[in-house]
Every structure is written in structure tokens, then in C-alpha cells.
């Protein structure tokens, strides 16, 4: 079981069953990673997303992956940052838990996450990485043997630095 962070484009990963999309409530596409995923997946993804009736913040929905190299896309809607006292942490944690629950339900053992909420939604990367990495380790502790790999695919060096550091800190505490 591997928990890691790499730098890269989440649409280009060829060794995972599912990638997570940081979507918005409509699930009808947007900018950032959402735009990149729809572009790479092709129009079939939007067509399937239209049947889902959107997604609430902190929840997740699963679709096929169409022209992407993976099998599934798990769409989740992160919180917009409004200063940190508006349930942002609880909602971000809920995104990770909802995605991992859907993965378990679908027998998915390898999954890539983007840095949910830290682009257009403005969540500070350091805070988001703390919440995200803690949520994943907690979930894995409660669900041993369900995953082979959980990985963040970070688009830039700064984001990678925070996720790597946070993973390192938790690994050290556990060893
Ligand atoms: P949100 O609206 O949840 O903030 P964004 O897509 O704006 O979502 O940003 C989330 C993170 O995804 C940012 O760190 C952004 O740089 C990153 N990102 C954008 N495109 C990609 C991609 N192709 N692969 C991985 N990460 C990406």
C-alpha cells in the first residue's frame, strides 16, 4: 500500500484505475483540472455527467473515463475558501472520504487525487494538504487492505512540496 505525491498532469496517468475530478456542483465542466479532464476524456464524459443531476459540495459521483487511460472518474465538489470559518475543513475532508468510499464500493484499488479546492476555489495549499493527507490516512486506517495506491498528482512544485511534506510527517509519526 503506497500513499504518495508526484508532480504531473492527472489526465496523463496510465497506472491508476480512477482519477478524481475537482468539479463544481453542476458537473458540467469548468476550468482547471475539470476542464483538462473533460478535454482529455472527450464528449462522452459530459454526456454521462448530464444524467447525474449535479453533485453537492463535499459529496462525490462516479462515471466512466471514456478516452482517459483510467477506468473511472470520481467527481467531487470541494469547498470554496471563505476565510476558513465556514465549514471549509469539514467539507474538504468529506470530499476525500466520499471519493474513497465510492472507490471501495466499486472495487477500485488505485486512485489519483488532484489538489482539491486549491485552484479557483482558493483554499490555501498548506491547509488543504494537511486536511487532505490526514483524511486519507485516517480512512486507510479504518479500511486496511482496500487500496494499493492513493496518490496526489500535483500540477506545480509548490503544491507537490506541501503534499510531500505532509505525507512525510505522517509517515514519520506512524513509523
Ligand atoms: P478547484 O476549483 O477545486 O480549486 P482547480 O482545478 O481550479 O480546482 O485547481 C485544483 C488544483 O488542480 C490546482 O492545484 C491546479 O493547479 C491543479 N490542476 C489543474 N490542472 C491539472 C491537471 N491537468 N492535473 C493535475 N492538477 C491540475
mmCIF file with all atom_site columns, C-alpha atoms and ligand atoms in Angstrom:
data_model
loop_
_atom_site.group_PDB
_atom_site.id
_atom_site.type_symbol
_atom_site.label_atom_id
_atom_site.label_alt_id
_atom_site.label_comp_id
_atom_site.label_asym_id
_atom_site.label_entity_id
_atom_site.label_seq_id
_atom_site.pdbx_PDB_ins_code
_atom_site.Cartn_x
_atom_site.Cartn_y
_atom_site.Cartn_z
_atom_site.occupancy
_atom_site.B_iso_or_equiv
_atom_site.pdbx_formal_charge
_atom_site.auth_seq_id
_atom_site.auth_comp_id
_atom_site.auth_asym_id
_atom_site.auth_atom_id
_atom_site.pdbx_PDB_model_num
ATOM   1   C CA  . UNK A 1 1   ? 0.000   0.000  0.000   1.00 0.00 ? 1   UNK A CA  1
ATOM   2   C CA  . UNK A 1 2   ? 1.507   3.277  -1.186  1.00 0.00 ? 2   UNK A CA  1
ATOM   3   C CA  . UNK A 1 3   ? 0.459   6.828  -0.331  1.00 0.00 ? 3   UNK A CA  1
ATOM   4   C CA  . UNK A 1 4   ? 2.438   9.363  -2.326  1.00 0.00 ? 4   UNK A CA  1
ATOM   5   C CA  . UNK A 1 5   ? 2.555   12.641 -4.208  1.00 0.00 ? 5   UNK A CA  1
ATOM   6   C CA  . UNK A 1 6   ? 4.079   13.284 -7.609  1.00 0.00 ? 6   UNK A CA  1
ATOM   7   C CA  . UNK A 1 7   ? 4.246   16.216 -9.986  1.00 0.00 ? 7   UNK A CA  1
ATOM   8   C CA  . UNK A 1 8   ? 2.258   15.770 -13.159 1.00 0.00 ? 8   UNK A CA  1
ATOM   9   C CA  . UNK A 1 9   ? -0.904  16.033 -15.200 1.00 0.00 ? 9   UNK A CA  1
ATOM   10  C CA  . UNK A 1 10  ? -3.652  13.854 -13.732 1.00 0.00 ? 10  UNK A CA  1
ATOM   11  C CA  . UNK A 1 11  ? -5.104  13.197 -17.192 1.00 0.00 ? 11  UNK A CA  1
ATOM   12  C CA  . UNK A 1 12  ? -1.867  11.521 -18.307 1.00 0.00 ? 12  UNK A CA  1
ATOM   13  C CA  . UNK A 1 13  ? -1.505  8.884  -15.590 1.00 0.00 ? 13  UNK A CA  1
ATOM   14  C CA  . UNK A 1 14  ? -1.553  5.374  -17.049 1.00 0.00 ? 14  UNK A CA  1
ATOM   15  C CA  . UNK A 1 15  ? -1.193  3.281  -13.895 1.00 0.00 ? 15  UNK A CA  1
ATOM   16  C CA  . UNK A 1 16  ? -4.412  4.080  -11.987 1.00 0.00 ? 16  UNK A CA  1
ATOM   17  C CA  . UNK A 1 17  ? -7.973  2.786  -12.132 1.00 0.00 ? 17  UNK A CA  1
ATOM   18  C CA  . UNK A 1 18  ? -9.605  6.060  -11.093 1.00 0.00 ? 18  UNK A CA  1
ATOM   19  C CA  . UNK A 1 19  ? -8.797  9.741  -11.111 1.00 0.00 ? 19  UNK A CA  1
ATOM   20  C CA  . UNK A 1 20  ? -10.638 12.324 -9.061  1.00 0.00 ? 20  UNK A CA  1
ATOM   21  C CA  . UNK A 1 21  ? -12.043 15.454 -10.654 1.00 0.00 ? 21  UNK A CA  1
ATOM   22  C CA  . UNK A 1 22  ? -12.269 18.688 -8.636  1.00 0.00 ? 22  UNK A CA  1
ATOM   23  C CA  . UNK A 1 23  ? -15.597 19.630 -10.206 1.00 0.00 ? 23  UNK A CA  1
ATOM   24  C CA  . UNK A 1 24  ? -18.301 22.174 -9.453  1.00 0.00 ? 24  UNK A CA  1
ATOM   25  C CA  . UNK A 1 25  ? -21.894 21.500 -8.413  1.00 0.00 ? 25  UNK A CA  1
ATOM   26  C CA  . UNK A 1 26  ? -23.223 21.366 -11.970 1.00 0.00 ? 26  UNK A CA  1
ATOM   27  C CA  . UNK A 1 27  ? -20.796 18.582 -13.003 1.00 0.00 ? 27  UNK A CA  1
ATOM   28  C CA  . UNK A 1 28  ? -20.992 20.131 -16.448 1.00 0.00 ? 28  UNK A CA  1
ATOM   29  C CA  . UNK A 1 29  ? -17.331 21.083 -16.745 1.00 0.00 ? 29  UNK A CA  1
ATOM   30  C CA  . UNK A 1 30  ? -15.290 24.130 -15.839 1.00 0.00 ? 30  UNK A CA  1
ATOM   31  C CA  . UNK A 1 31  ? -11.723 25.366 -15.823 1.00 0.00 ? 31  UNK A CA  1
ATOM   32  C CA  . UNK A 1 32  ? -8.602  23.983 -14.174 1.00 0.00 ? 32  UNK A CA  1
ATOM   33  C CA  . UNK A 1 33  ? -8.380  20.252 -13.675 1.00 0.00 ? 33  UNK A CA  1
ATOM   34  C CA  . UNK A 1 34  ? -12.091 19.860 -14.509 1.00 0.00 ? 34  UNK A CA  1
ATOM   35  C CA  . UNK A 1 35  ? -11.551 21.373 -17.963 1.00 0.00 ? 35  UNK A CA  1
ATOM   36  C CA  . UNK A 1 36  ? -8.454  19.246 -18.541 1.00 0.00 ? 36  UNK A CA  1
ATOM   37  C CA  . UNK A 1 37  ? -10.291 16.040 -17.575 1.00 0.00 ? 37  UNK A CA  1
ATOM   38  C CA  . UNK A 1 38  ? -13.279 16.766 -19.837 1.00 0.00 ? 38  UNK A CA  1
ATOM   39  C CA  . UNK A 1 39  ? -10.956 17.730 -22.691 1.00 0.00 ? 39  UNK A CA  1
ATOM   40  C CA  . UNK A 1 40  ? -8.961  14.512 -22.386 1.00 0.00 ? 40  UNK A CA  1
ATOM   41  C CA  . UNK A 1 41  ? -11.996 12.283 -21.788 1.00 0.00 ? 41  UNK A CA  1
ATOM   42  C CA  . UNK A 1 42  ? -13.969 13.598 -24.756 1.00 0.00 ? 42  UNK A CA  1
ATOM   43  C CA  . UNK A 1 43  ? -17.684 14.409 -25.092 1.00 0.00 ? 43  UNK A CA  1
ATOM   44  C CA  . UNK A 1 44  ? -18.906 11.073 -23.701 1.00 0.00 ? 44  UNK A CA  1
ATOM   45  C CA  . UNK A 1 45  ? -17.983 12.228 -20.212 1.00 0.00 ? 45  UNK A CA  1
ATOM   46  C CA  . UNK A 1 46  ? -20.102 15.373 -20.396 1.00 0.00 ? 46  UNK A CA  1
ATOM   47  C CA  . UNK A 1 47  ? -22.971 13.329 -21.764 1.00 0.00 ? 47  UNK A CA  1
ATOM   48  C CA  . UNK A 1 48  ? -22.847 10.970 -18.777 1.00 0.00 ? 48  UNK A CA  1
ATOM   49  C CA  . UNK A 1 49  ? -22.402 13.871 -16.352 1.00 0.00 ? 49  UNK A CA  1
ATOM   50  C CA  . UNK A 1 50  ? -25.603 15.442 -17.674 1.00 0.00 ? 50  UNK A CA  1
ATOM   51  C CA  . UNK A 1 51  ? -27.537 12.430 -16.384 1.00 0.00 ? 51  UNK A CA  1
ATOM   52  C CA  . UNK A 1 52  ? -26.269 12.803 -12.809 1.00 0.00 ? 52  UNK A CA  1
ATOM   53  C CA  . UNK A 1 53  ? -28.181 15.896 -11.706 1.00 0.00 ? 53  UNK A CA  1
ATOM   54  C CA  . UNK A 1 54  ? -25.128 17.641 -10.275 1.00 0.00 ? 54  UNK A CA  1
ATOM   55  C CA  . UNK A 1 55  ? -23.296 16.953 -7.031  1.00 0.00 ? 55  UNK A CA  1
ATOM   56  C CA  . UNK A 1 56  ? -23.379 18.617 -3.625  1.00 0.00 ? 56  UNK A CA  1
ATOM   57  C CA  . UNK A 1 57  ? -20.310 20.155 -2.054  1.00 0.00 ? 57  UNK A CA  1
ATOM   58  C CA  . UNK A 1 58  ? -18.397 17.526 -0.084  1.00 0.00 ? 58  UNK A CA  1
ATOM   59  C CA  . UNK A 1 59  ? -20.032 14.638 -1.956  1.00 0.00 ? 59  UNK A CA  1
ATOM   60  C CA  . UNK A 1 60  ? -18.867 12.553 -4.933  1.00 0.00 ? 60  UNK A CA  1
ATOM   61  C CA  . UNK A 1 61  ? -20.215 10.773 -8.019  1.00 0.00 ? 61  UNK A CA  1
ATOM   62  C CA  . UNK A 1 62  ? -18.589 8.222  -10.316 1.00 0.00 ? 62  UNK A CA  1
ATOM   63  C CA  . UNK A 1 63  ? -18.572 7.960  -14.108 1.00 0.00 ? 63  UNK A CA  1
ATOM   64  C CA  . UNK A 1 64  ? -16.704 6.156  -16.831 1.00 0.00 ? 64  UNK A CA  1
ATOM   65  C CA  . UNK A 1 65  ? -13.445 7.631  -18.111 1.00 0.00 ? 65  UNK A CA  1
ATOM   66  C CA  . UNK A 1 66  ? -14.033 7.490  -21.898 1.00 0.00 ? 66  UNK A CA  1
ATOM   67  C CA  . UNK A 1 67  ? -10.798 8.479  -23.707 1.00 0.00 ? 67  UNK A CA  1
ATOM   68  C CA  . UNK A 1 68  ? -8.770  8.802  -20.495 1.00 0.00 ? 68  UNK A CA  1
ATOM   69  C CA  . UNK A 1 69  ? -6.303  5.990  -19.760 1.00 0.00 ? 69  UNK A CA  1
ATOM   70  C CA  . UNK A 1 70  ? -8.014  5.117  -16.439 1.00 0.00 ? 70  UNK A CA  1
ATOM   71  C CA  . UNK A 1 71  ? -11.330 3.270  -15.923 1.00 0.00 ? 71  UNK A CA  1
ATOM   72  C CA  . UNK A 1 72  ? -13.305 5.709  -13.795 1.00 0.00 ? 72  UNK A CA  1
ATOM   73  C CA  . UNK A 1 73  ? -13.568 9.371  -12.941 1.00 0.00 ? 73  UNK A CA  1
ATOM   74  C CA  . UNK A 1 74  ? -14.794 10.238 -9.455  1.00 0.00 ? 74  UNK A CA  1
ATOM   75  C CA  . UNK A 1 75  ? -16.177 13.768 -9.418  1.00 0.00 ? 75  UNK A CA  1
ATOM   76  C CA  . UNK A 1 76  ? -16.221 15.673 -6.161  1.00 0.00 ? 76  UNK A CA  1
ATOM   77  C CA  . UNK A 1 77  ? -17.075 19.269 -5.336  1.00 0.00 ? 77  UNK A CA  1
ATOM   78  C CA  . UNK A 1 78  ? -14.672 20.968 -2.964  1.00 0.00 ? 78  UNK A CA  1
ATOM   79  C CA  . UNK A 1 79  ? -15.495 23.947 -0.776  1.00 0.00 ? 79  UNK A CA  1
ATOM   80  C CA  . UNK A 1 80  ? -14.742 27.490 -1.862  1.00 0.00 ? 80  UNK A CA  1
ATOM   81  C CA  . UNK A 1 81  ? -12.450 29.208 0.635   1.00 0.00 ? 81  UNK A CA  1
ATOM   82  C CA  . UNK A 1 82  ? -14.249 31.934 2.574   1.00 0.00 ? 82  UNK A CA  1
ATOM   83  C CA  . UNK A 1 83  ? -11.647 32.545 5.273   1.00 0.00 ? 83  UNK A CA  1
ATOM   84  C CA  . UNK A 1 84  ? -11.718 29.136 6.956   1.00 0.00 ? 84  UNK A CA  1
ATOM   85  C CA  . UNK A 1 85  ? -14.614 29.541 9.391   1.00 0.00 ? 85  UNK A CA  1
ATOM   86  C CA  . UNK A 1 86  ? -17.353 28.408 7.059   1.00 0.00 ? 86  UNK A CA  1
ATOM   87  C CA  . UNK A 1 87  ? -17.044 24.647 7.239   1.00 0.00 ? 87  UNK A CA  1
ATOM   88  C CA  . UNK A 1 88  ? -14.253 24.509 4.673   1.00 0.00 ? 88  UNK A CA  1
ATOM   89  C CA  . UNK A 1 89  ? -12.209 21.912 6.566   1.00 0.00 ? 89  UNK A CA  1
ATOM   90  C CA  . UNK A 1 90  ? -15.152 19.610 7.226   1.00 0.00 ? 90  UNK A CA  1
ATOM   91  C CA  . UNK A 1 91  ? -16.246 19.836 3.595   1.00 0.00 ? 91  UNK A CA  1
ATOM   92  C CA  . UNK A 1 92  ? -12.775 19.196 2.193   1.00 0.00 ? 92  UNK A CA  1
ATOM   93  C CA  . UNK A 1 93  ? -12.365 16.168 4.454   1.00 0.00 ? 93  UNK A CA  1
ATOM   94  C CA  . UNK A 1 94  ? -15.786 14.984 3.306   1.00 0.00 ? 94  UNK A CA  1
ATOM   95  C CA  . UNK A 1 95  ? -14.671 15.185 -0.347  1.00 0.00 ? 95  UNK A CA  1
ATOM   96  C CA  . UNK A 1 96  ? -11.786 12.790 0.296   1.00 0.00 ? 96  UNK A CA  1
ATOM   97  C CA  . UNK A 1 97  ? -13.900 10.409 2.368   1.00 0.00 ? 97  UNK A CA  1
ATOM   98  C CA  . UNK A 1 98  ? -16.721 10.402 -0.212  1.00 0.00 ? 98  UNK A CA  1
ATOM   99  C CA  . UNK A 1 99  ? -14.281 9.639  -3.043  1.00 0.00 ? 99  UNK A CA  1
ATOM   100 C CA  . UNK A 1 100 ? -12.595 6.837  -1.111  1.00 0.00 ? 100 UNK A CA  1
ATOM   101 C CA  . UNK A 1 101 ? -15.955 5.333  -0.117  1.00 0.00 ? 101 UNK A CA  1
ATOM   102 C CA  . UNK A 1 102 ? -17.027 5.305  -3.766  1.00 0.00 ? 102 UNK A CA  1
ATOM   103 C CA  . UNK A 1 103 ? -13.718 3.721  -4.707  1.00 0.00 ? 103 UNK A CA  1
ATOM   104 C CA  . UNK A 1 104 ? -14.175 0.925  -2.158  1.00 0.00 ? 104 UNK A CA  1
ATOM   105 C CA  . UNK A 1 105 ? -17.748 0.359  -3.317  1.00 0.00 ? 105 UNK A CA  1
ATOM   106 C CA  . UNK A 1 106 ? -16.510 -0.040 -6.909  1.00 0.00 ? 106 UNK A CA  1
ATOM   107 C CA  . UNK A 1 107 ? -13.512 -2.230 -6.143  1.00 0.00 ? 107 UNK A CA  1
ATOM   108 C CA  . UNK A 1 108 ? -11.060 0.498  -7.140  1.00 0.00 ? 108 UNK A CA  1
ATOM   109 C CA  . UNK A 1 109 ? -7.648  -0.120 -5.539  1.00 0.00 ? 109 UNK A CA  1
ATOM   110 C CA  . UNK A 1 110 ? -5.598  2.648  -7.171  1.00 0.00 ? 110 UNK A CA  1
ATOM   111 C CA  . UNK A 1 111 ? -6.678  6.284  -7.217  1.00 0.00 ? 111 UNK A CA  1
ATOM   112 C CA  . UNK A 1 112 ? -5.179  9.682  -8.058  1.00 0.00 ? 112 UNK A CA  1
ATOM   113 C CA  . UNK A 1 113 ? -6.344  12.933 -6.480  1.00 0.00 ? 113 UNK A CA  1
ATOM   114 C CA  . UNK A 1 114 ? -5.695  16.481 -7.643  1.00 0.00 ? 114 UNK A CA  1
ATOM   115 C CA  . UNK A 1 115 ? -5.214  19.158 -5.009  1.00 0.00 ? 115 UNK A CA  1
ATOM   116 C CA  . UNK A 1 116 ? -8.955  19.688 -4.462  1.00 0.00 ? 116 UNK A CA  1
ATOM   117 C CA  . UNK A 1 117 ? -10.093 23.296 -3.885  1.00 0.00 ? 117 UNK A CA  1
ATOM   118 C CA  . UNK A 1 118 ? -6.661  24.942 -4.060  1.00 0.00 ? 118 UNK A CA  1
ATOM   119 C CA  . UNK A 1 119 ? -7.034  26.426 -7.541  1.00 0.00 ? 119 UNK A CA  1
ATOM   120 C CA  . UNK A 1 120 ? -10.042 28.545 -8.476  1.00 0.00 ? 120 UNK A CA  1
ATOM   121 C CA  . UNK A 1 121 ? -11.694 27.757 -5.113  1.00 0.00 ? 121 UNK A CA  1
ATOM   122 C CA  . UNK A 1 122 ? -8.855  29.477 -3.254  1.00 0.00 ? 122 UNK A CA  1
ATOM   123 C CA  . UNK A 1 123 ? -8.191  27.048 -0.367  1.00 0.00 ? 123 UNK A CA  1
ATOM   124 C CA  . UNK A 1 124 ? -4.625  27.712 0.884   1.00 0.00 ? 124 UNK A CA  1
ATOM   125 C CA  . UNK A 1 125 ? -2.478  24.791 -0.269  1.00 0.00 ? 125 UNK A CA  1
ATOM   126 C CA  . UNK A 1 126 ? -0.717  24.244 3.046   1.00 0.00 ? 126 UNK A CA  1
ATOM   127 C CA  . UNK A 1 127 ? -4.021  23.981 4.945   1.00 0.00 ? 127 UNK A CA  1
ATOM   128 C CA  . UNK A 1 128 ? -5.621  21.861 2.231   1.00 0.00 ? 128 UNK A CA  1
ATOM   129 C CA  . UNK A 1 129 ? -2.700  19.434 2.185   1.00 0.00 ? 129 UNK A CA  1
ATOM   130 C CA  . UNK A 1 130 ? -2.908  18.978 5.970   1.00 0.00 ? 130 UNK A CA  1
ATOM   131 C CA  . UNK A 1 131 ? -6.614  18.189 5.807   1.00 0.00 ? 131 UNK A CA  1
ATOM   132 C CA  . UNK A 1 132 ? -6.323  16.003 2.714   1.00 0.00 ? 132 UNK A CA  1
ATOM   133 C CA  . UNK A 1 133 ? -3.415  13.857 3.861   1.00 0.00 ? 133 UNK A CA  1
ATOM   134 C CA  . UNK A 1 134 ? -4.867  13.401 7.371   1.00 0.00 ? 134 UNK A CA  1
ATOM   135 C CA  . UNK A 1 135 ? -8.241  12.396 5.897   1.00 0.00 ? 135 UNK A CA  1
ATOM   136 C CA  . UNK A 1 136 ? -6.666  9.788  3.623   1.00 0.00 ? 136 UNK A CA  1
ATOM   137 C CA  . UNK A 1 137 ? -4.515  8.229  6.351   1.00 0.00 ? 137 UNK A CA  1
ATOM   138 C CA  . UNK A 1 138 ? -7.497  8.093  8.686   1.00 0.00 ? 138 UNK A CA  1
ATOM   139 C CA  . UNK A 1 139 ? -9.645  6.423  6.048   1.00 0.00 ? 139 UNK A CA  1
ATOM   140 C CA  . UNK A 1 140 ? -6.947  3.871  5.246   1.00 0.00 ? 140 UNK A CA  1
ATOM   141 C CA  . UNK A 1 141 ? -6.538  3.047  8.926   1.00 0.00 ? 141 UNK A CA  1
ATOM   142 C CA  . UNK A 1 142 ? -10.245 2.210  9.079   1.00 0.00 ? 142 UNK A CA  1
ATOM   143 C CA  . UNK A 1 143 ? -10.161 0.349  5.740   1.00 0.00 ? 143 UNK A CA  1
ATOM   144 C CA  . UNK A 1 144 ? -6.985  -1.713 5.714   1.00 0.00 ? 144 UNK A CA  1
ATOM   145 C CA  . UNK A 1 145 ? -6.376  -3.844 2.590   1.00 0.00 ? 145 UNK A CA  1
ATOM   146 C CA  . UNK A 1 146 ? -8.789  -1.875 0.393   1.00 0.00 ? 146 UNK A CA  1
ATOM   147 C CA  . UNK A 1 147 ? -6.176  0.114  -1.597  1.00 0.00 ? 147 UNK A CA  1
ATOM   148 C CA  . UNK A 1 148 ? -2.875  -0.494 -3.361  1.00 0.00 ? 148 UNK A CA  1
ATOM   149 C CA  . UNK A 1 149 ? -2.134  3.149  -4.156  1.00 0.00 ? 149 UNK A CA  1
ATOM   150 C CA  . UNK A 1 150 ? -3.518  6.560  -3.214  1.00 0.00 ? 150 UNK A CA  1
ATOM   151 C CA  . UNK A 1 151 ? -1.598  9.375  -4.844  1.00 0.00 ? 151 UNK A CA  1
ATOM   152 C CA  . UNK A 1 152 ? -1.803  13.121 -5.342  1.00 0.00 ? 152 UNK A CA  1
ATOM   153 C CA  . UNK A 1 153 ? -0.870  14.327 -8.788  1.00 0.00 ? 153 UNK A CA  1
ATOM   154 C CA  . UNK A 1 154 ? 0.251   17.908 -8.225  1.00 0.00 ? 154 UNK A CA  1
ATOM   155 C CA  . UNK A 1 155 ? 0.382   20.335 -11.101 1.00 0.00 ? 155 UNK A CA  1
ATOM   156 C CA  . UNK A 1 156 ? 3.146   22.560 -9.731  1.00 0.00 ? 156 UNK A CA  1
ATOM   157 C CA  . UNK A 1 157 ? 6.213   22.334 -7.495  1.00 0.00 ? 157 UNK A CA  1
ATOM   158 C CA  . UNK A 1 158 ? 4.733   24.383 -4.675  1.00 0.00 ? 158 UNK A CA  1
ATOM   159 C CA  . UNK A 1 159 ? 1.712   22.092 -4.376  1.00 0.00 ? 159 UNK A CA  1
ATOM   160 C CA  . UNK A 1 160 ? 3.913   18.998 -4.572  1.00 0.00 ? 160 UNK A CA  1
ATOM   161 C CA  . UNK A 1 161 ? 6.134   20.345 -1.813  1.00 0.00 ? 161 UNK A CA  1
ATOM   162 C CA  . UNK A 1 162 ? 3.226   20.704 0.637   1.00 0.00 ? 162 UNK A CA  1
ATOM   163 C CA  . UNK A 1 163 ? 1.671   17.301 -0.044  1.00 0.00 ? 163 UNK A CA  1
ATOM   164 C CA  . UNK A 1 164 ? 5.048   15.542 0.070   1.00 0.00 ? 164 UNK A CA  1
ATOM   165 C CA  . UNK A 1 165 ? 5.931   17.225 3.336   1.00 0.00 ? 165 UNK A CA  1
ATOM   166 C CA  . UNK A 1 166 ? 2.603   16.338 4.926   1.00 0.00 ? 166 UNK A CA  1
ATOM   167 C CA  . UNK A 1 167 ? 2.872   12.696 3.822   1.00 0.00 ? 167 UNK A CA  1
ATOM   168 C CA  . UNK A 1 168 ? 6.418   12.583 5.190   1.00 0.00 ? 168 UNK A CA  1
ATOM   169 C CA  . UNK A 1 169 ? 5.311   13.969 8.553   1.00 0.00 ? 169 UNK A CA  1
ATOM   170 C CA  . UNK A 1 170 ? 2.527   11.416 8.976   1.00 0.00 ? 170 UNK A CA  1
ATOM   171 C CA  . UNK A 1 171 ? 4.725   8.505  7.806   1.00 0.00 ? 171 UNK A CA  1
ATOM   172 C CA  . UNK A 1 172 ? 7.300   9.514  10.396  1.00 0.00 ? 172 UNK A CA  1
ATOM   173 C CA  . UNK A 1 173 ? 4.678   9.604  13.159  1.00 0.00 ? 173 UNK A CA  1
ATOM   174 C CA  . UNK A 1 174 ? 3.492   6.130  12.150  1.00 0.00 ? 174 UNK A CA  1
ATOM   175 C CA  . UNK A 1 175 ? 6.941   4.517  11.955  1.00 0.00 ? 175 UNK A CA  1
HETATM 176 P P1  . LIG B 2 .   ? -10.771 23.948 -7.549  1.00 0.00 ? 1   LIG B P1  1
HETATM 177 O O1  . LIG B 2 .   ? -11.895 24.669 -8.250  1.00 0.00 ? 1   LIG B O1  1
HETATM 178 O O2  . LIG B 2 .   ? -11.246 22.768 -6.731  1.00 0.00 ? 1   LIG B O2  1
HETATM 179 O O3  . LIG B 2 .   ? -9.880  24.876 -6.802  1.00 0.00 ? 1   LIG B O3  1
HETATM 180 P P2  . LIG B 2 .   ? -8.857  23.807 -9.795  1.00 0.00 ? 1   LIG B P2  1
HETATM 181 O O4  . LIG B 2 .   ? -8.934  22.902 -10.983 1.00 0.00 ? 1   LIG B O4  1
HETATM 182 O O5  . LIG B 2 .   ? -9.014  25.277 -10.050 1.00 0.00 ? 1   LIG B O5  1
HETATM 183 O O6  . LIG B 2 .   ? -9.952  23.250 -8.755  1.00 0.00 ? 1   LIG B O6  1
HETATM 184 O O7  . LIG B 2 .   ? -7.489  23.579 -9.054  1.00 0.00 ? 1   LIG B O7  1
HETATM 185 C C1  . LIG B 2 .   ? -7.193  22.453 -8.262  1.00 0.00 ? 1   LIG B C1  1
HETATM 186 C C2  . LIG B 2 .   ? -5.747  22.049 -8.457  1.00 0.00 ? 1   LIG B C2  1
HETATM 187 O O8  . LIG B 2 .   ? -5.630  21.283 -9.670  1.00 0.00 ? 1   LIG B O8  1
HETATM 188 C C3  . LIG B 2 .   ? -4.758  23.214 -8.624  1.00 0.00 ? 1   LIG B C3  1
HETATM 189 O O9  . LIG B 2 .   ? -3.587  22.908 -7.885  1.00 0.00 ? 1   LIG B O9  1
HETATM 190 C C4  . LIG B 2 .   ? -4.457  23.204 -10.117 1.00 0.00 ? 1   LIG B C4  1
HETATM 191 O O10 . LIG B 2 .   ? -3.168  23.726 -10.396 1.00 0.00 ? 1   LIG B O10 1
HETATM 192 C C5  . LIG B 2 .   ? -4.497  21.728 -10.390 1.00 0.00 ? 1   LIG B C5  1
HETATM 193 N N1  . LIG B 2 .   ? -4.614  21.273 -11.785 1.00 0.00 ? 1   LIG B N1  1
HETATM 194 C C6  . LIG B 2 .   ? -5.050  21.955 -12.882 1.00 0.00 ? 1   LIG B C6  1
HETATM 195 N N2  . LIG B 2 .   ? -4.973  21.173 -13.972 1.00 0.00 ? 1   LIG B N2  1
HETATM 196 C C7  . LIG B 2 .   ? -4.473  19.976 -13.564 1.00 0.00 ? 1   LIG B C7  1
HETATM 197 C C8  . LIG B 2 .   ? -4.128  18.744 -14.212 1.00 0.00 ? 1   LIG B C8  1
HETATM 198 N N3  . LIG B 2 .   ? -4.298  18.557 -15.524 1.00 0.00 ? 1   LIG B N3  1
HETATM 199 N N4  . LIG B 2 .   ? -3.627  17.725 -13.453 1.00 0.00 ? 1   LIG B N4  1
HETATM 200 C C9  . LIG B 2 .   ? -3.464  17.882 -12.127 1.00 0.00 ? 1   LIG B C9  1
HETATM 201 N N5  . LIG B 2 .   ? -3.760  19.004 -11.463 1.00 0.00 ? 1   LIG B N5  1
HETATM 202 C C10 . LIG B 2 .   ? -4.246  20.037 -12.164 1.00 0.00 ? 1   LIG B C10 1
#
